[in-house]
Amino acid sequence: MIVIILLGFLPASLSKGVGFAANRTIIVLPFILIGLAQALKWLLQKNKFVTPLVSLIYLTHLVFFLYNYTVFSKTAIGEGMHIGKKELFERLMPIANNYPEVKISRTLSNPHIFFAFFTKLSPSDYQIAMRPYQDLGKFGVKFMDQLSDYSIGKFHFGDSYAHHPVLVPTLFVGKPEELVTFPNEYFHIDYPNGTTAFRVVEKGP
């Protein structure tokens, strides 16, 4: 068991380049848990009076885990958990029907993915819309959200260019710092800690 655990760290130790190399150590977790379970079984067999103490420790850890997962994590890392994006697109779509153009900032992190998922866009329509961007190399980028502008119908993603003039009434969706000068706000979404996550504003020609 010890040999297997030690070998499990090799992929991370041999990895090169930029990236989260530590993530590659995840493969050793099952073996560590098996080892801990065996050690605990041996300990309980040796001293049965340890059982209440171990049960109390496990119960305490469980309570703290459930609290951190269900309450604290939403407040502490709401942005990383993409909290608010479901509500954002659910509220956005009825309003967007009244506008010929909608611009969604790439600061939402791959906004086209969340758009397609929460609006239940059909896979065939999504594939057709993404066809012009299959070869990202010709645009000089490696990832979709590095493009300055790409679209699915009237929904444009990338740089918002909110400070530029528009030719038609346009909805802008982005982080509050991008749209701070826009008075015509439809709504905004807040993180659980009370800070504003996204704004939806209007701009006319």
PDB file of N, CA and C in Angstrom, residues 66-146:
ATOM      1  N   LEU A  66     -20.285  19.814   6.343  1.00  0.00           N
ATOM      2  CA  LEU A  66     -21.604  20.192   5.828  1.00  0.00           C
ATOM      3  C   LEU A  66     -21.828  21.693   5.939  1.00  0.00           C
ATOM      4  N   TYR A  67     -21.375  22.289   7.047  1.00  0.00           N
ATOM      5  CA  TYR A  67     -21.513  23.741   7.197  1.00  0.00           C
ATOM      6  C   TYR A  67     -20.689  24.483   6.145  1.00  0.00           C
ATOM      7  N   ASN A  68     -19.431  24.067   5.968  1.00  0.00           N
ATOM      8  CA  ASN A  68     -18.568  24.738   4.990  1.00  0.00           C
ATOM      9  C   ASN A  68     -19.102  24.586   3.576  1.00  0.00           C
ATOM     10  N   TYR A  69     -19.643  23.411   3.280  1.00  0.00           N
ATOM     11  CA  TYR A  69     -20.103  23.141   1.915  1.00  0.00           C
ATOM     12  C   TYR A  69     -21.411  23.863   1.596  1.00  0.00           C
ATOM     13  N   THR A  70     -22.340  23.858   2.527  1.00  0.00           N
ATOM     14  CA  THR A  70     -23.677  24.399   2.252  1.00  0.00           C
ATOM     15  C   THR A  70     -23.828  25.880   2.572  1.00  0.00           C
ATOM     16  N   VAL A  71     -23.023  26.397   3.505  1.00  0.00           N
ATOM     17  CA  VAL A  71     -23.199  27.791   3.949  1.00  0.00           C
ATOM     18  C   VAL A  71     -21.965  28.630   3.660  1.00  0.00           C
ATOM     19  N   PHE A  72     -20.860  28.277   4.258  1.00  0.00           N
ATOM     20  CA  PHE A  72     -19.672  29.126   4.199  1.00  0.00           C
ATOM     21  C   PHE A  72     -19.088  29.235   2.802  1.00  0.00           C
ATOM     22  N   SER A  73     -19.032  28.127   2.050  1.00  0.00           N
ATOM     23  CA  SER A  73     -18.385  28.154   0.736  1.00  0.00           C
ATOM     24  C   SER A  73     -19.106  29.079  -0.231  1.00  0.00           C
ATOM     25  N   LYS A  74     -20.435  29.169  -0.135  1.00  0.00           N
ATOM     26  CA  LYS A  74     -21.180  30.037  -1.040  1.00  0.00           C
ATOM     27  C   LYS A  74     -20.824  31.502  -0.813  1.00  0.00           C
ATOM     28  N   THR A  75     -20.541  31.846   0.435  1.00  0.00           N
ATOM     29  CA  THR A  75     -20.178  33.221   0.748  1.00  0.00           C
ATOM     30  C   THR A  75     -18.716  33.503   0.433  1.00  0.00           C
ATOM     31  N   ALA A  76     -17.862  32.550   0.741  1.00  0.00           N
ATOM     32  CA  ALA A  76     -16.420  32.768   0.596  1.00  0.00           C
ATOM     33  C   ALA A  76     -15.954  32.646  -0.843  1.00  0.00           C
ATOM     34  N   ILE A  77     -16.494  31.682  -1.595  1.00  0.00           N
ATOM     35  CA  ILE A  77     -16.021  31.462  -2.961  1.00  0.00           C
ATOM     36  C   ILE A  77     -17.185  31.413  -3.945  1.00  0.00           C
ATOM     37  N   GLY A  78     -18.126  32.331  -3.770  1.00  0.00           N
ATOM     38  CA  GLY A  78     -19.295  32.373  -4.643  1.00  0.00           C
ATOM     39  C   GLY A  78     -18.937  32.547  -6.107  1.00  0.00           C
ATOM     40  N   GLU A  79     -17.943  33.381  -6.380  1.00  0.00           N
ATOM     41  CA  GLU A  79     -17.556  33.622  -7.773  1.00  0.00           C
ATOM     42  C   GLU A  79     -16.964  32.371  -8.392  1.00  0.00           C
ATOM     43  N   GLY A  80     -16.110  31.692  -7.653  1.00  0.00           N
ATOM     44  CA  GLY A  80     -15.501  30.478  -8.172  1.00  0.00           C
ATOM     45  C   GLY A  80     -16.506  29.364  -8.398  1.00  0.00           C
ATOM     46  N   MET A  81     -17.610  29.391  -7.664  1.00  0.00           N
ATOM     47  CA  MET A  81     -18.659  28.383  -7.819  1.00  0.00           C
ATOM     48  C   MET A  81     -19.696  28.799  -8.860  1.00  0.00           C
ATOM     49  N   HIS A  82     -19.469  29.951  -9.505  1.00  0.00           N
ATOM     50  CA  HIS A  82     -20.363  30.452 -10.568  1.00  0.00           C
ATOM     51  C   HIS A  82     -21.786  30.682 -10.062  1.00  0.00           C
ATOM     52  N   ILE A  83     -21.883  31.055  -8.806  1.00  0.00           N
ATOM     53  CA  ILE A  83     -23.205  31.336  -8.245  1.00  0.00           C
ATOM     54  C   ILE A  83     -23.805  32.560  -8.922  1.00  0.00           C
ATOM     55  N   GLY A  84     -25.075  32.484  -9.251  1.00  0.00           N
ATOM     56  CA  GLY A  84     -25.791  33.609  -9.837  1.00  0.00           C
ATOM     57  C   GLY A  84     -25.960  33.543 -11.338  1.00  0.00           C
ATOM     58  N   LYS A  85     -25.215  32.703 -12.019  1.00  0.00           N
ATOM     59  CA  LYS A  85     -25.294  32.680 -13.483  1.00  0.00           C
ATOM     60  C   LYS A  85     -26.603  32.056 -13.978  1.00  0.00           C
ATOM     61  N   LYS A  86     -27.109  31.079 -13.267  1.00  0.00           N
ATOM     62  CA  LYS A  86     -28.395  30.496 -13.638  1.00  0.00           C
ATOM     63  C   LYS A  86     -29.489  31.548 -13.553  1.00  0.00           C
ATOM     64  N   GLU A  87     -29.544  32.265 -12.429  1.00  0.00           N
ATOM     65  CA  GLU A  87     -30.543  33.320 -12.268  1.00  0.00           C
ATOM     66  C   GLU A  87     -30.345  34.425 -13.297  1.00  0.00           C
ATOM     67  N   LEU A  88     -29.090  34.741 -13.597  1.00  0.00           N
ATOM     68  CA  LEU A  88     -28.787  35.779 -14.569  1.00  0.00           C
ATOM     69  C   LEU A  88     -29.430  35.484 -15.915  1.00  0.00           C
ATOM     70  N   PHE A  89     -29.209  34.294 -16.449  1.00  0.00           N
ATOM     71  CA  PHE A  89     -29.728  33.976 -17.782  1.00  0.00           C
ATOM     72  C   PHE A  89     -31.227  33.742 -17.776  1.00  0.00           C
ATOM     73  N   GLU A  90     -31.761  33.247 -16.674  1.00  0.00           N
ATOM     74  CA  GLU A  90     -33.209  33.086 -16.587  1.00  0.00           C
ATOM     75  C   GLU A  90     -33.923  34.429 -16.624  1.00  0.00           C
ATOM     76  N   ARG A  91     -33.353  35.432 -15.989  1.00  0.00           N
ATOM     77  CA  ARG A  91     -33.962  36.764 -15.983  1.00  0.00           C
ATOM     78  C   ARG A  91     -33.621  37.558 -17.237  1.00  0.00           C
ATOM     79  N   LEU A  92     -32.487  37.231 -17.832  1.00  0.00           N
ATOM     80  CA  LEU A  92     -32.038  37.972 -19.015  1.00  0.00           C
ATOM     81  C   LEU A  92     -32.869  37.672 -20.252  1.00  0.00           C
ATOM     82  N   MET A  93     -33.206  36.415 -20.476  1.00  0.00           N
ATOM     83  CA  MET A  93     -33.797  36.023 -21.750  1.00  0.00           C
ATOM     84  C   MET A  93     -35.119  36.715 -22.074  1.00  0.00           C
ATOM     85  N   PRO A  94     -36.057  36.854 -21.143  1.00  0.00           N
ATOM     86  CA  PRO A  94     -37.289  37.577 -21.506  1.00  0.00           C
ATOM     87  C   PRO A  94     -37.024  39.029 -21.920  1.00  0.00           C
ATOM     88  N   ILE A  95     -36.049  39.665 -21.297  1.00  0.00           N
ATOM     89  CA  ILE A  95     -35.694  41.032 -21.649  1.00  0.00           C
ATOM     90  C   ILE A  95     -34.985  41.069 -23.000  1.00  0.00           C
ATOM     91  N   ALA A  96     -34.102  40.102 -23.229  1.00  0.00           N
ATOM     92  CA  ALA A  96     -33.319  40.065 -24.465  1.00  0.00           C
ATOM     93  C   ALA A  96     -34.200  39.921 -25.698  1.00  0.00           C
ATOM     94  N   ASN A  97     -35.384  39.343 -25.545  1.00  0.00           N
ATOM     95  CA  ASN A  97     -36.289  39.183 -26.691  1.00  0.00           C
ATOM     96  C   ASN A  97     -36.677  40.514 -27.303  1.00  0.00           C
ATOM     97  N   ASN A  98     -36.550  41.601 -26.537  1.00  0.00           N
ATOM     98  CA  ASN A  98     -36.947  42.924 -27.022  1.00  0.00           C
ATOM     99  C   ASN A  98     -35.786  43.718 -27.616  1.00  0.00           C
ATOM    100  N   TYR A  99     -34.615  43.085 -27.727  1.00  0.00           N
ATOM    101  CA  TYR A  99     -33.434  43.802 -28.224  1.00  0.00           C
ATOM    102  C   TYR A  99     -32.812  43.075 -29.409  1.00  0.00           C
ATOM    103  N   PRO A 100     -32.373  43.846 -30.416  1.00  0.00           N
ATOM    104  CA  PRO A 100     -31.755  43.217 -31.594  1.00  0.00           C
ATOM    105  C   PRO A 100     -30.335  42.724 -31.336  1.00  0.00           C
ATOM    106  N   GLU A 101     -29.715  43.184 -30.247  1.00  0.00           N
ATOM    107  CA  GLU A 101     -28.336  42.781 -29.981  1.00  0.00           C
ATOM    108  C   GLU A 101     -28.088  42.736 -28.477  1.00  0.00           C
ATOM    109  N   VAL A 102     -27.374  41.691 -28.058  1.00  0.00           N
ATOM    110  CA  VAL A 102     -27.019  41.514 -26.643  1.00  0.00           C
ATOM    111  C   VAL A 102     -25.530  41.210 -26.578  1.00  0.00           C
ATOM    112  N   LYS A 103     -24.813  41.943 -25.751  1.00  0.00           N
ATOM    113  CA  LYS A 103     -23.379  41.733 -25.605  1.00  0.00           C
ATOM    114  C   LYS A 103     -23.074  41.262 -24.184  1.00  0.00           C
ATOM    115  N   ILE A 104     -22.453  40.100 -24.112  1.00  0.00           N
ATOM    116  CA  ILE A 104     -22.144  39.479 -22.822  1.00  0.00           C
ATOM    117  C   ILE A 104     -20.633  39.419 -22.670  1.00  0.00           C
ATOM    118  N   SER A 105     -20.135  40.024 -21.618  1.00  0.00           N
ATOM    119  CA  SER A 105     -18.693  40.143 -21.426  1.00  0.00           C
ATOM    120  C   SER A 105     -18.047  38.795 -21.134  1.00  0.00           C
ATOM    121  N   ARG A 106     -16.826  38.645 -21.637  1.00  0.00           N
ATOM    122  CA  ARG A 106     -16.094  37.403 -21.377  1.00  0.00           C
ATOM    123  C   ARG A 106     -15.592  37.317 -19.934  1.00  0.00           C
ATOM    124  N   THR A 107     -15.746  38.396 -19.180  1.00  0.00           N
ATOM    125  CA  THR A 107     -15.370  38.328 -17.762  1.00  0.00           C
ATOM    126  C   THR A 107     -16.254  37.356 -16.987  1.00  0.00           C
ATOM    127  N   LEU A 108     -17.344  36.883 -17.612  1.00  0.00           N
ATOM    128  CA  LEU A 108     -18.186  35.873 -16.983  1.00  0.00           C
ATOM    129  C   LEU A 108     -17.567  34.485 -17.091  1.00  0.00           C
ATOM    130  N   SER A 109     -16.399  34.374 -17.766  1.00  0.00           N
ATOM    131  CA  SER A 109     -15.662  33.113 -17.903  1.00  0.00           C
ATOM    132  C   SER A 109     -16.422  32.113 -18.775  1.00  0.00           C
ATOM    133  N   ASN A 110     -16.027  32.060 -20.040  1.00  0.00           N
ATOM    134  CA  ASN A 110     -16.694  31.197 -21.025  1.00  0.00           C
ATOM    135  C   ASN A 110     -18.209  31.414 -21.019  1.00  0.00           C
ATOM    136  N   PRO A 111     -18.651  32.646 -21.224  1.00  0.00           N
ATOM    137  CA  PRO A 111     -20.087  32.933 -21.094  1.00  0.00           C
ATOM    138  C   PRO A 111     -20.952  32.168 -22.085  1.00  0.00           C
ATOM    139  N   HIS A 112     -20.392  31.804 -23.254  1.00  0.00           N
ATOM    140  CA  HIS A 112     -21.194  31.072 -24.242  1.00  0.00           C
ATOM    141  C   HIS A 112     -21.616  29.705 -23.721  1.00  0.00           C
ATOM    142  N   ILE A 113     -20.784  29.095 -22.871  1.00  0.00           N
ATOM    143  CA  ILE A 113     -21.124  27.791 -22.308  1.00  0.00           C
ATOM    144  C   ILE A 113     -22.317  27.920 -21.363  1.00  0.00           C
ATOM    145  N   PHE A 114     -22.275  28.912 -20.477  1.00  0.00           N
ATOM    146  CA  PHE A 114     -23.383  29.118 -19.539  1.00  0.00           C
ATOM    147  C   PHE A 114     -24.649  29.545 -20.284  1.00  0.00           C
ATOM    148  N   PHE A 115     -24.476  30.352 -21.326  1.00  0.00           N
ATOM    149  CA  PHE A 115     -25.619  30.770 -22.134  1.00  0.00           C
ATOM    150  C   PHE A 115     -26.302  29.552 -22.759  1.00  0.00           C
ATOM    151  N   ALA A 116     -25.507  28.691 -23.408  1.00  0.00           N
ATOM    152  CA  ALA A 116     -26.074  27.523 -24.072  1.00  0.00           C
ATOM    153  C   ALA A 116     -26.738  26.579 -23.078  1.00  0.00           C
ATOM    154  N   PHE A 117     -26.124  26.415 -21.903  1.00  0.00           N
ATOM    155  CA  PHE A 117     -26.656  25.472 -20.915  1.00  0.00           C
ATOM    156  C   PHE A 117     -27.949  25.975 -20.287  1.00  0.00           C
ATOM    157  N   PHE A 118     -27.938  27.203 -19.804  1.00  0.00           N
ATOM    158  CA  PHE A 118     -29.096  27.695 -19.057  1.00  0.00           C
ATOM    159  C   PHE A 118     -30.251  28.116 -19.969  1.00  0.00           C
ATOM    160  N   THR A 119     -29.978  28.378 -21.243  1.00  0.00           N
ATOM    161  CA  THR A 119     -31.071  28.682 -22.175  1.00  0.00           C
ATOM    162  C   THR A 119     -31.548  27.436 -22.904  1.00  0.00           C
ATOM    163  N   LYS A 120     -30.916  26.280 -22.589  1.00  0.00           N
ATOM    164  CA  LYS A 120     -31.288  24.997 -23.198  1.00  0.00           C
ATOM    165  C   LYS A 120     -31.181  25.051 -24.726  1.00  0.00           C
ATOM    166  N   LEU A 121     -30.119  25.665 -25.202  1.00  0.00           N
ATOM    167  CA  LEU A 121     -29.864  25.734 -26.637  1.00  0.00           C
ATOM    168  C   LEU A 121     -29.613  24.327 -27.168  1.00  0.00           C
ATOM    169  N   SER A 122     -30.238  23.989 -28.285  1.00  0.00           N
ATOM    170  CA  SER A 122     -30.086  22.643 -28.835  1.00  0.00           C
ATOM    171  C   SER A 122     -28.648  22.418 -29.288  1.00  0.00           C
ATOM    172  N   PRO A 123     -28.125  21.206 -29.118  1.00  0.00           N
ATOM    173  CA  PRO A 123     -26.751  20.921 -29.530  1.00  0.00           C
ATOM    174  C   PRO A 123     -26.479  21.212 -30.995  1.00  0.00           C
ATOM    175  N   SER A 124     -27.452  20.948 -31.862  1.00  0.00           N
ATOM    176  CA  SER A 124     -27.249  21.195 -33.297  1.00  0.00           C
ATOM    177  C   SER A 124     -27.103  22.684 -33.575  1.00  0.00           C
ATOM    178  N   ASP A 125     -27.935  23.511 -32.936  1.00  0.00           N
ATOM    179  CA  ASP A 125     -27.830  24.968 -33.130  1.00  0.00           C
ATOM    180  C   ASP A 125     -26.502  25.477 -32.575  1.00  0.00           C
ATOM    181  N   TYR A 126     -26.079  24.911 -31.461  1.00  0.00           N
ATOM    182  CA  TYR A 126     -24.808  25.330 -30.870  1.00  0.00           C
ATOM    183  C   TYR A 126     -23.644  24.980 -31.796  1.00  0.00           C
ATOM    184  N   GLN A 127     -23.661  23.787 -32.344  1.00  0.00           N
ATOM    185  CA  GLN A 127     -22.586  23.368 -33.238  1.00  0.00           C
ATOM    186  C   GLN A 127     -22.525  24.223 -34.489  1.00  0.00           C
ATOM    187  N   ILE A 128     -23.680  24.576 -35.022  1.00  0.00           N
ATOM    188  CA  ILE A 128     -23.707  25.444 -36.208  1.00  0.00           C
ATOM    189  C   ILE A 128     -23.129  26.817 -35.875  1.00  0.00           C
ATOM    190  N   ALA A 129     -23.500  27.360 -34.710  1.00  0.00           N
ATOM    191  CA  ALA A 129     -23.013  28.687 -34.318  1.00  0.00           C
ATOM    192  C   ALA A 129     -21.512  28.697 -34.073  1.00  0.00           C
ATOM    193  N   MET A 130     -20.981  27.582 -33.555  1.00  0.00           N
ATOM    194  CA  MET A 130     -19.561  27.502 -33.213  1.00  0.00           C
ATOM    195  C   MET A 130     -18.678  27.081 -34.380  1.00  0.00           C
ATOM    196  N   ARG A 131     -19.280  26.701 -35.501  1.00  0.00           N
ATOM    197  CA  ARG A 131     -18.511  26.202 -36.634  1.00  0.00           C
ATOM    198  C   ARG A 131     -17.446  27.189 -37.134  1.00  0.00           C
ATOM    199  N   PRO A 132     -17.738  28.488 -37.192  1.00  0.00           N
ATOM    200  CA  PRO A 132     -16.698  29.420 -37.673  1.00  0.00           C
ATOM    201  C   PRO A 132     -15.485  29.523 -36.749  1.00  0.00           C
ATOM    202  N   TYR A 133     -15.610  29.029 -35.531  1.00  0.00           N
ATOM    203  CA  TYR A 133     -14.533  29.192 -34.554  1.00  0.00           C
ATOM    204  C   TYR A 133     -13.833  27.867 -34.234  1.00  0.00           C
ATOM    205  N   GLN A 134     -14.014  26.864 -35.091  1.00  0.00           N
ATOM    206  CA  GLN A 134     -13.407  25.566 -34.827  1.00  0.00           C
ATOM    207  C   GLN A 134     -11.882  25.634 -34.819  1.00  0.00           C
ATOM    208  N   ASP A 135     -11.322  26.430 -35.732  1.00  0.00           N
ATOM    209  CA  ASP A 135      -9.863  26.565 -35.796  1.00  0.00           C
ATOM    210  C   ASP A 135      -9.468  27.872 -35.115  1.00  0.00           C
ATOM    211  N   LEU A 136      -9.259  27.806 -33.804  1.00  0.00           N
ATOM    212  CA  LEU A 136      -8.925  29.016 -33.049  1.00  0.00           C
ATOM    213  C   LEU A 136      -7.533  29.535 -33.402  1.00  0.00           C
ATOM    214  N   GLY A 137      -6.697  28.674 -33.940  1.00  0.00           N
ATOM    215  CA  GLY A 137      -5.342  29.089 -34.285  1.00  0.00           C
ATOM    216  C   GLY A 137      -5.305  30.213 -35.299  1.00  0.00           C
ATOM    217  N   LYS A 138      -6.265  30.228 -36.217  1.00  0.00           N
ATOM    218  CA  LYS A 138      -6.267  31.285 -37.227  1.00  0.00           C
ATOM    219  C   LYS A 138      -6.642  32.643 -36.640  1.00  0.00           C
ATOM    220  N   PHE A 139      -7.230  32.609 -35.450  1.00  0.00           N
ATOM    221  CA  PHE A 139      -7.529  33.864 -34.750  1.00  0.00           C
ATOM    222  C   PHE A 139      -6.405  34.265 -33.804  1.00  0.00           C
ATOM    223  N   GLY A 140      -5.416  33.408 -33.685  1.00  0.00           N
ATOM    224  CA  GLY A 140      -4.274  33.706 -32.813  1.00  0.00           C
ATOM    225  C   GLY A 140      -4.539  33.489 -31.339  1.00  0.00           C
ATOM    226  N   VAL A 141      -5.526  32.638 -31.017  1.00  0.00           N
ATOM    227  CA  VAL A 141      -5.847  32.360 -29.611  1.00  0.00           C
ATOM    228  C   VAL A 141      -5.948  30.851 -29.411  1.00  0.00           C
ATOM    229  N   LYS A 142      -5.980  30.439 -28.131  1.00  0.00           N
ATOM    230  CA  LYS A 142      -6.092  29.024 -27.803  1.00  0.00           C
ATOM    231  C   LYS A 142      -7.452  28.660 -27.221  1.00  0.00           C
ATOM    232  N   PHE A 143      -8.150  29.652 -26.677  1.00  0.00           N
ATOM    233  CA  PHE A 143      -9.422  29.386 -26.023  1.00  0.00           C
ATOM    234  C   PHE A 143     -10.488  30.343 -26.546  1.00  0.00           C
ATOM    235  N   MET A 144     -11.730  29.871 -26.539  1.00  0.00           N
ATOM    236  CA  MET A 144     -12.831  30.657 -27.088  1.00  0.00           C
ATOM    237  C   MET A 144     -12.960  32.020 -26.432  1.00  0.00           C
ATOM    238  N   ASP A 145     -12.885  32.057 -25.107  1.00  0.00           N
ATOM    239  CA  ASP A 145     -13.141  33.329 -24.440  1.00  0.00           C
ATOM    240  C   ASP A 145     -11.972  34.303 -24.533  1.00  0.00           C
ATOM    241  N   GLN A 146     -10.953  33.947 -25.333  1.00  0.00           N
ATOM    242  CA  GLN A 146      -9.891  34.906 -25.635  1.00  0.00           C
ATOM    243  C   GLN A 146     -10.217  35.723 -26.880  1.00  0.00           C
TER     244      GLN A 146
END
